């Protein structure tokens, strides 16, 4: 069994880059690929921090960086470390062939690897839809990720996006008057992530939601004091349980999902260490 570290750097969510890496690895037999996922790389400071991790776990560096200065900096650092580095639109398969010392084998069954990934994604989507908004908590242990947050904190759209990336995701609304089921605090397999948002932004989102439903926009649901109380309740829960927190105030769904996937991958690597 050959073992290789793959470092995937993207200035966006990295979804395309991750799919390319999966497809290329599928062309080889008996390979354990340890993927290090680095999305949203947009500054020299961020890149320098990543390079420290790459130096500690040398391997193949695959990247999609549109900023030419950042790309040159990455290439220079990789050359200094003697590491192979390839833009994702270059021949990824050729680079893997060189570093692994084997040719790809075009034989029946290779496509089956990709088929399995497809069906796993469909299964993740089905699971996520069936476990939206606190439903099916008795099955949460089967999830990869559980998102928790107050109403309108973008739990459902983030869950669906993660499901499309192949992660079984459940989500639960945090309501002061209705505490979560005890199962939430005893989960072993899933990573629980708290979603939060600024009070002012949340009031705006909720008000727009009520207006879209032709409902009165002046209720306790959009009262700033009540909203702050809800958010404080959620933050205390996150802190008491040591759950990572993603602030959705200025993040798109794609950016939030990329950050969550990064946390998930770090957790998997830590557990395997």
Tab-separated table of C-alpha atoms in Angstrom, residues 25 28 59 89 108 117 127 134 168 171 191 194-195 233 264 272:
chain	number	residue	atom	x	y	z
A	25	UNK	CA	-6.581	8.920	-7.120
A	28	UNK	CA	-4.462	3.932	-9.029
A	59	UNK	CA	3.597	15.451	-0.556
A	89	UNK	CA	-5.969	22.171	-14.766
A	108	UNK	CA	-13.255	-2.458	-16.134
A	117	UNK	CA	-18.992	8.195	-4.701
A	127	UNK	CA	-30.303	11.358	4.930
A	134	UNK	CA	-34.468	18.338	14.409
A	168	UNK	CA	-24.605	13.115	5.904
A	171	UNK	CA	-29.556	19.964	11.852
A	191	UNK	CA	-19.061	16.380	14.485
A	194	UNK	CA	-22.728	25.545	16.057
A	195	UNK	CA	-23.944	28.204	13.630
A	233	UNK	CA	-28.404	30.721	24.937
A	264	UNK	CA	-14.248	17.801	9.681
A	272	UNK	CA	-6.218	8.837	12.760
